mmCIF file of C-alpha atoms in Angstrom:
data_model
loop_
_atom_site.group_PDB
_atom_site.id
_atom_site.type_symbol
_atom_site.label_atom_id
_atom_site.label_comp_id
_atom_site.label_asym_id
_atom_site.label_seq_id
_atom_site.Cartn_x
_atom_site.Cartn_y
_atom_site.Cartn_z
ATOM 1 C CA MET A 1 -27.233 -5.834 -6.164
ATOM 2 C CA GLU A 2 -26.647 -5.500 -2.455
ATOM 3 C CA ASP A 3 -29.352 -5.782 0.044
ATOM 4 C CA PHE A 4 -30.309 -2.773 2.223
ATOM 5 C CA THR A 5 -29.122 -3.471 5.783
ATOM 6 C CA PRO A 6 -30.348 -0.580 8.118
ATOM 7 C CA LEU A 7 -30.089 -2.234 11.500
ATOM 8 C CA SER A 8 -26.501 -3.765 11.168
ATOM 9 C CA GLY A 9 -25.461 -0.514 9.393
ATOM 10 C CA LEU A 10 -26.807 1.733 12.232
ATOM 11 C CA PHE A 11 -25.263 -0.591 14.938
ATOM 12 C CA GLY A 12 -21.810 -0.951 13.205
ATOM 13 C CA GLY A 13 -22.053 2.728 12.825
ATOM 14 C CA MET A 14 -22.563 3.204 16.553
ATOM 15 C CA LEU A 15 -19.510 0.956 17.282
ATOM 16 C CA ILE A 16 -17.334 3.165 14.947
ATOM 17 C CA GLY A 17 -18.603 6.193 16.905
ATOM 18 C CA LEU A 18 -17.884 4.423 20.093
ATOM 19 C CA ALA A 19 -14.310 3.381 18.983
ATOM 20 C CA ALA A 20 -13.707 7.117 18.106
ATOM 21 C CA THR A 21 -14.879 8.276 21.358
ATOM 22 C CA MET A 22 -12.668 5.807 23.243
ATOM 23 C CA LEU A 23 -9.431 7.022 21.302
ATOM 24 C CA LEU A 24 -10.195 10.651 21.892
ATOM 25 C CA LEU A 25 -11.206 10.018 25.627
ATOM 26 C CA LEU A 26 -8.228 7.808 26.507
ATOM 27 C CA ASN A 27 -5.502 8.741 24.153
ATOM 28 C CA GLY A 28 -6.763 12.337 23.163
ATOM 29 C CA ARG A 29 -6.270 11.364 19.370
ATOM 30 C CA ILE A 30 -8.561 11.705 16.389
ATOM 31 C CA ALA A 31 -9.540 8.427 14.906
ATOM 32 C CA GLY A 32 -8.746 9.152 11.306
ATOM 33 C CA ILE A 33 -7.478 6.209 9.608
ATOM 34 C CA SER A 34 -5.708 7.924 6.834
ATOM 35 C CA GLY A 35 -3.890 10.257 9.298
ATOM 36 C CA ILE A 36 -2.975 7.137 11.456
ATOM 37 C CA VAL A 37 -1.641 5.179 8.371
ATOM 38 C CA GLY A 38 0.197 8.130 7.229
ATOM 39 C CA GLY A 39 1.702 8.931 10.631
ATOM 40 C CA MET A 40 3.116 5.325 10.589
ATOM 41 C CA LEU A 41 5.041 6.208 7.237
ATOM 42 C CA VAL A 42 6.359 9.254 8.899
ATOM 43 C CA SER A 43 7.466 7.698 12.257
ATOM 44 C CA ARG A 44 10.807 6.637 13.016
ATOM 45 C CA ILE A 45 11.352 2.817 13.808
ATOM 46 C CA GLY A 46 10.370 3.623 17.414
ATOM 47 C CA GLY A 47 7.183 5.106 16.360
ATOM 48 C CA LEU A 48 6.109 1.837 14.839
ATOM 49 C CA PHE A 49 5.704 0.516 18.453
ATOM 50 C CA GLY A 50 3.313 3.402 19.344
ATOM 51 C CA TRP A 51 -0.515 3.891 19.592
ATOM 52 C CA ARG A 52 -0.996 4.109 15.745
ATOM 53 C CA THR A 53 0.365 0.618 15.189
ATOM 54 C CA ALA A 54 -1.769 -0.628 18.198
ATOM 55 C CA PHE A 55 -4.712 0.877 16.548
ATOM 56 C CA ILE A 56 -4.235 -0.729 13.339
ATOM 57 C CA VAL A 57 -3.694 -3.965 14.649
ATOM 58 C CA GLY A 58 -6.693 -3.773 16.682
ATOM 59 C CA LEU A 59 -8.551 -2.934 13.323
ATOM 60 C CA LEU A 60 -7.410 -6.010 11.798
ATOM 61 C CA LEU A 61 -8.022 -8.168 14.923
ATOM 62 C CA GLY A 62 -11.502 -6.941 15.280
ATOM 63 C CA ALA A 63 -12.561 -7.382 11.672
ATOM 64 C CA SER A 64 -10.772 -10.785 11.478
ATOM 65 C CA GLY A 65 -12.384 -11.952 14.879
ATOM 66 C CA TYR A 66 -15.848 -10.933 13.612
ATOM 67 C CA ALA A 67 -15.434 -12.475 10.149
ATOM 68 C CA LEU A 68 -14.353 -15.803 12.052
ATOM 69 C CA ALA A 69 -17.309 -15.697 14.407
ATOM 70 C CA MET A 70 -19.780 -15.130 11.345
ATOM 71 C CA GLY A 71 -18.083 -17.722 9.058
ATOM 72 C CA GLY A 72 -16.778 -14.924 6.708
ATOM 73 C CA VAL A 73 -17.940 -11.576 5.612
ATOM 74 C CA PRO A 74 -18.471 -10.686 1.888
ATOM 75 C CA VAL A 75 -15.637 -8.481 0.453
ATOM 76 C CA GLU A 76 -16.749 -7.891 -3.257
ATOM 77 C CA ILE A 77 -14.341 -5.840 -5.644
ATOM 78 C CA GLU A 78 -15.614 -4.875 -9.069
ATOM 79 C CA ALA A 79 -12.649 -2.690 -9.987
ATOM 80 C CA SER A 80 -9.909 -4.203 -12.249
ATOM 81 C CA LEU A 81 -6.333 -4.181 -10.804
ATOM 82 C CA PRO A 82 -5.182 -1.243 -12.807
ATOM 83 C CA ALA A 83 -8.350 0.842 -11.664
ATOM 84 C CA LEU A 84 -7.361 -0.321 -8.187
ATOM 85 C CA VAL A 85 -3.930 0.939 -8.446
ATOM 86 C CA VAL A 86 -5.158 4.410 -9.756
ATOM 87 C CA ALA A 87 -7.781 4.572 -7.046
ATOM 88 C CA GLY A 88 -5.301 3.548 -4.225
ATOM 89 C CA LEU A 89 -2.723 6.355 -5.299
ATOM 90 C CA LEU A 90 -5.730 8.799 -5.470
ATOM 91 C CA VAL A 91 -7.148 7.866 -2.054
ATOM 92 C CA GLY A 92 -3.516 7.865 -0.491
ATOM 93 C CA PHE A 93 -2.501 11.139 -1.855
ATOM 94 C CA GLY A 94 -5.817 12.892 -1.657
ATOM 95 C CA THR A 95 -6.501 11.889 1.957
ATOM 96 C CA ARG A 96 -3.050 13.133 3.011
ATOM 97 C CA LEU A 97 -3.458 16.512 0.935
ATOM 98 C CA GLY A 98 -7.003 16.852 2.568
ATOM 99 C CA SER A 99 -5.961 16.027 5.891
ATOM 100 C CA GLY A 100 -8.510 13.146 6.239
ATOM 101 C CA CYS A 101 -10.885 10.607 5.054
ATOM 102 C CA THR A 102 -14.272 9.157 5.990
ATOM 103 C CA SER A 103 -13.164 8.474 9.553
ATOM 104 C CA GLY A 104 -11.227 11.524 10.379
ATOM 105 C CA HIS A 105 -13.377 14.151 8.713
ATOM 106 C CA GLY A 106 -16.752 12.301 8.310
ATOM 107 C CA VAL A 107 -17.073 10.614 11.895
ATOM 108 C CA CYS A 108 -14.621 12.585 14.088
ATOM 109 C CA GLY A 109 -14.491 16.049 12.501
ATOM 110 C CA ILE A 110 -18.172 16.501 12.072
ATOM 111 C CA GLY A 111 -18.453 14.676 15.543
ATOM 112 C CA ARG A 112 -16.630 18.071 16.957
ATOM 113 C CA MET A 113 -18.435 20.239 14.313
ATOM 114 C CA SER A 114 -15.526 21.191 12.364
ATOM 115 C CA LYS A 115 -16.183 23.455 9.398
ATOM 116 C CA ARG A 116 -13.169 22.100 7.506
ATOM 117 C CA SER A 117 -14.430 18.492 8.220
ATOM 118 C CA ILE A 118 -18.037 19.392 7.094
ATOM 119 C CA ALA A 119 -16.797 20.950 3.738
ATOM 120 C CA ALA A 120 -14.357 18.038 3.079
ATOM 121 C CA THR A 121 -16.942 15.517 3.661
ATOM 122 C CA ALA A 122 -19.506 17.202 1.362
ATOM 123 C CA VAL A 123 -16.843 17.332 -1.338
ATOM 124 C CA PHE A 124 -15.627 13.782 -1.098
ATOM 125 C CA PHE A 125 -19.203 12.267 -1.112
ATOM 126 C CA THR A 126 -20.136 14.527 -4.133
ATOM 127 C CA VAL A 127 -17.160 13.928 -6.051
ATOM 128 C CA ALA A 128 -17.340 9.998 -5.367
ATOM 129 C CA ILE A 129 -21.106 9.949 -6.227
ATOM 130 C CA ALA A 130 -20.195 11.683 -9.560
ATOM 131 C CA THR A 131 -17.356 9.303 -10.179
ATOM 132 C CA VAL A 132 -19.683 6.186 -9.676
ATOM 133 C CA PHE A 133 -22.101 7.845 -12.093
ATOM 134 C CA LEU A 134 -19.561 8.302 -14.833
ATOM 135 C CA VAL A 135 -17.907 4.861 -14.379
ATOM 136 C CA ARG A 136 -21.089 2.808 -14.128
ATOM 137 C CA HIS A 137 -23.574 4.719 -16.299
ATOM 138 C CA VAL A 138 -21.360 6.794 -18.825
ATOM 139 C CA VAL A 139 -18.293 4.790 -19.437
ATOM 140 C CA GLY A 140 -20.061 1.452 -18.492
ATOM 141 C CA GLY A 141 -18.029 -0.247 -15.964
ATOM 142 C CA VAL A 142 -14.432 -0.195 -14.562
ATOM 143 C CA ALA A 143 -12.055 -0.946 -17.237
ATOM 144 C CA MET B 1 -5.975 1.175 24.856
ATOM 145 C CA ALA B 2 -5.704 2.335 21.244
ATOM 146 C CA LEU B 3 -5.488 -1.458 20.483
ATOM 147 C CA LEU B 4 -9.068 -1.842 22.003
ATOM 148 C CA SER B 5 -10.427 1.236 20.164
ATOM 149 C CA GLY B 6 -8.934 -0.289 17.069
ATOM 150 C CA VAL B 7 -10.696 -3.570 17.854
ATOM 151 C CA VAL B 8 -14.127 -1.863 18.273
ATOM 152 C CA PHE B 9 -13.680 0.143 15.109
ATOM 153 C CA GLY B 10 -12.791 -2.911 13.165
ATOM 154 C CA VAL B 11 -15.862 -4.871 14.439
ATOM 155 C CA GLY B 12 -17.957 -1.897 13.677
ATOM 156 C CA ILE B 13 -16.671 -1.623 9.965
ATOM 157 C CA ALA B 14 -17.266 -5.338 9.554
ATOM 158 C CA VAL B 15 -20.756 -5.366 11.187
ATOM 159 C CA SER B 16 -21.710 -2.345 9.209
ATOM 160 C CA GLY B 17 -21.074 -4.086 5.884
ATOM 161 C CA MET B 18 -18.560 -1.250 4.858
ATOM 162 C CA ILE B 19 -15.843 -3.737 4.741
ATOM 163 C CA ASN B 20 -17.299 -4.564 1.331
ATOM 164 C CA PRO B 21 -16.617 -2.204 -1.438
ATOM 165 C CA ALA B 22 -19.650 -3.354 -3.540
ATOM 166 C CA LYS B 23 -21.884 -2.084 -0.509
ATOM 167 C CA VAL B 24 -20.126 1.228 -0.426
ATOM 168 C CA ILE B 25 -20.573 1.785 -4.238
ATOM 169 C CA GLY B 26 -24.242 0.689 -3.771
ATOM 170 C CA PHE B 27 -24.649 3.679 -1.857
ATOM 171 C CA LEU B 28 -22.818 5.980 -4.146
ATOM 172 C CA ASP B 29 -24.593 4.701 -7.194
ATOM 173 C CA PHE B 30 -27.682 6.865 -7.102
ATOM 174 C CA ALA B 31 -28.657 5.994 -10.574
ATOM 175 C CA GLY B 32 -28.515 2.338 -9.941
ATOM 176 C CA GLU B 33 -30.304 0.199 -7.261
ATOM 177 C CA TRP B 34 -29.477 2.528 -4.400
ATOM 178 C CA ASP B 35 -28.555 0.981 -1.154
ATOM 179 C CA PRO B 36 -28.974 3.435 1.641
ATOM 180 C CA THR B 37 -27.036 1.524 4.255
ATOM 181 C CA LEU B 38 -23.937 3.708 4.313
ATOM 182 C CA ALA B 39 -26.165 6.735 5.518
ATOM 183 C CA PHE B 40 -27.172 4.604 8.515
ATOM 184 C CA VAL B 41 -23.675 3.824 9.184
ATOM 185 C CA MET B 42 -22.667 7.450 9.152
ATOM 186 C CA GLY B 43 -25.783 8.310 11.025
ATOM 187 C CA GLY B 44 -24.924 5.701 13.700
ATOM 188 C CA ALA B 45 -21.507 6.947 14.074
ATOM 189 C CA LEU B 46 -22.595 10.643 14.509
ATOM 190 C CA LEU B 47 -25.261 9.857 16.834
ATOM 191 C CA VAL B 48 -22.650 8.565 19.177
ATOM 192 C CA SER B 49 -19.689 10.952 18.312
ATOM 193 C CA ILE B 50 -21.536 14.273 18.215
ATOM 194 C CA PRO B 51 -22.766 14.170 22.117
ATOM 195 C CA ALA B 52 -19.764 12.064 23.187
ATOM 196 C CA PHE B 53 -17.047 14.248 21.746
ATOM 197 C CA ARG B 54 -18.909 17.175 23.364
ATOM 198 C CA PHE B 55 -18.594 15.600 26.691
ATOM 199 C CA VAL B 56 -15.046 14.485 26.139
ATOM 200 C CA LEU B 57 -13.629 17.723 24.867
ATOM 201 C CA SER B 58 -15.264 19.560 27.902
ATOM 202 C CA ARG B 59 -12.640 17.668 29.956
ATOM 203 C CA PRO B 60 -9.417 19.394 30.638
ATOM 204 C CA ARG B 61 -7.166 16.504 29.267
ATOM 205 C CA PRO B 62 -7.706 12.865 27.985
ATOM 206 C CA VAL B 63 -7.288 9.959 30.516
ATOM 207 C CA LEU B 64 -3.714 8.650 29.427
ATOM 208 C CA GLU B 65 -2.284 11.826 27.880
ATOM 209 C CA ASP B 66 -1.412 15.263 29.040
ATOM 210 C CA SER B 67 -3.538 16.904 26.288
ATOM 211 C CA PHE B 68 -5.666 16.475 23.425
ATOM 212 C CA ASP B 69 -4.073 16.371 20.052
ATOM 213 C CA LEU B 70 -6.471 18.022 17.638
ATOM 214 C CA PRO B 71 -6.381 19.637 14.211
ATOM 215 C CA LYS B 72 -5.459 23.279 14.490
ATOM 216 C CA LYS B 73 -6.546 24.607 11.141
ATOM 217 C CA THR B 74 -10.110 26.163 11.090
ATOM 218 C CA THR B 75 -10.360 27.811 7.535
ATOM 219 C CA LEU B 76 -11.084 26.217 4.438
ATOM 220 C CA ASP B 77 -8.250 26.107 1.680
ATOM 221 C CA ALA B 78 -7.627 24.605 -1.617
ATOM 222 C CA ARG B 79 -5.538 21.745 -0.174
ATOM 223 C CA LEU B 80 -8.422 20.672 1.812
ATOM 224 C CA LEU B 81 -10.963 20.748 -0.915
ATOM 225 C CA GLY B 82 -8.670 19.526 -3.606
ATOM 226 C CA GLY B 83 -7.552 16.564 -1.525
ATOM 227 C CA ALA B 84 -11.182 15.661 -0.667
ATOM 228 C CA ALA B 85 -11.954 15.835 -4.317
ATOM 229 C CA LEU B 86 -8.999 13.460 -5.314
ATOM 230 C CA PHE B 87 -10.064 11.166 -2.579
ATOM 231 C CA GLY B 88 -13.464 11.093 -3.703
ATOM 232 C CA VAL B 89 -12.380 10.061 -7.330
ATOM 233 C CA GLY B 90 -10.372 7.136 -5.829
ATOM 234 C CA TRP B 91 -13.282 6.223 -3.558
ATOM 235 C CA GLY B 92 -15.783 6.333 -6.388
ATOM 236 C CA ILE B 93 -13.541 3.940 -8.768
ATOM 237 C CA SER B 94 -12.805 1.524 -5.925
ATOM 238 C CA GLY B 95 -15.487 1.781 -3.186
ATOM 239 C CA PHE B 96 -12.419 1.605 -0.690
ATOM 240 C CA CYS B 97 -11.620 4.475 1.826
ATOM 241 C CA PRO B 98 -8.675 3.824 4.248
ATOM 242 C CA GLY B 99 -10.404 2.337 7.147
ATOM 243 C CA PRO B 100 -12.456 -0.379 5.206
ATOM 244 C CA ALA B 101 -9.233 -1.042 3.016
ATOM 245 C CA VAL B 102 -7.190 -1.749 6.031
ATOM 246 C CA VAL B 103 -9.959 -4.075 7.550
ATOM 247 C CA ALA B 104 -10.648 -5.809 4.207
ATOM 248 C CA LEU B 105 -6.856 -6.846 4.264
ATOM 249 C CA ALA B 106 -8.188 -9.535 6.793
ATOM 250 C CA SER B 107 -10.097 -11.155 3.617
ATOM 251 C CA GLY B 108 -6.587 -12.141 2.307
ATOM 252 C CA LEU B 109 -7.817 -11.115 -1.245
ATOM 253 C CA PRO B 110 -4.919 -10.181 -3.247
ATOM 254 C CA SER B 111 -6.565 -7.305 -4.830
ATOM 255 C CA VAL B 112 -6.857 -5.679 -1.483
ATOM 256 C CA PHE B 113 -3.356 -5.725 -0.975
ATOM 257 C CA VAL B 114 -2.920 -4.281 -4.370
ATOM 258 C CA PHE B 115 -5.159 -1.277 -3.373
ATOM 259 C CA MET B 116 -3.167 -0.969 -0.005
ATOM 260 C CA ALA B 117 0.179 -0.801 -1.740
ATOM 261 C CA ALA B 118 -1.029 1.869 -4.141
ATOM 262 C CA MET B 119 -2.575 3.799 -1.173
ATOM 263 C CA LEU B 120 0.674 3.781 0.749
ATOM 264 C CA ALA B 121 2.526 4.701 -2.417
ATOM 265 C CA GLY B 122 0.171 7.804 -2.834
ATOM 266 C CA MET B 123 0.791 8.840 0.863
ATOM 267 C CA ALA B 124 4.572 8.555 0.411
ATOM 268 C CA VAL B 125 4.325 10.767 -2.703
ATOM 269 C CA TYR B 126 2.401 13.380 -0.621
ATOM 270 C CA LYS B 127 5.222 13.057 2.077
ATOM 271 C CA ARG B 128 8.061 13.535 -0.480
ATOM 272 C CA VAL B 129 6.397 16.476 -2.281
ATOM 273 C CA PHE B 130 4.634 18.473 0.631
ATOM 274 C CA GLU B 131 6.490 17.410 3.727
#
């Protein structure tokens, strides 16, 4: 089981809040990753050179740079490949249907006290907790 | 400038440990050995975003654009709640939400790319059906 890391969690969270503030202050945009990735699918070729791609490239650079500096960060995946495919489809479709994910609703939407975002965040946390309970303690692991 | 925001966001996800799906599931698993870290990540982010957004949105316009581009809907509807529920199932199965999934591509693990391909396919299905 993983260790509880409150200080790095708090500090990393504050960096996420700072990054969302930068994008809103400078570009006037909501830092919702599902919306940004979805928007890249929608964009014409010219759109691929816009702020969305710049943000996603920045995400990868930031995480890669940190991982290099730290000599790697753990990424542990329990789910099987078929389970990851099902989960990916649900995450992709669900975040577009529900207009956001943990960043767009959870950080930015709650950040501006949006009623829709507070409701969506309550729903996806509750459902995810119930899903983990079913998968881990009722079914007994991701097949 | 969006690049710089992305860099800070990416470092934040990596520093917080949320790049690791096992750590996310450790939070979601109340019946297991519960790891409260994710609550500290959300708390840290909101500690900054709630006051900072209030200040930013009191400005007439952002620094680099003519206007803020914000969601216009304000009422709850079935799509919002249904979409959030579907996302919650996928998040619970995998431990991946979109931000950490993008960031975890940096690990080079093939299964992250499989998840990402499926996520993009799910978004493409939405686009075909609803847009």
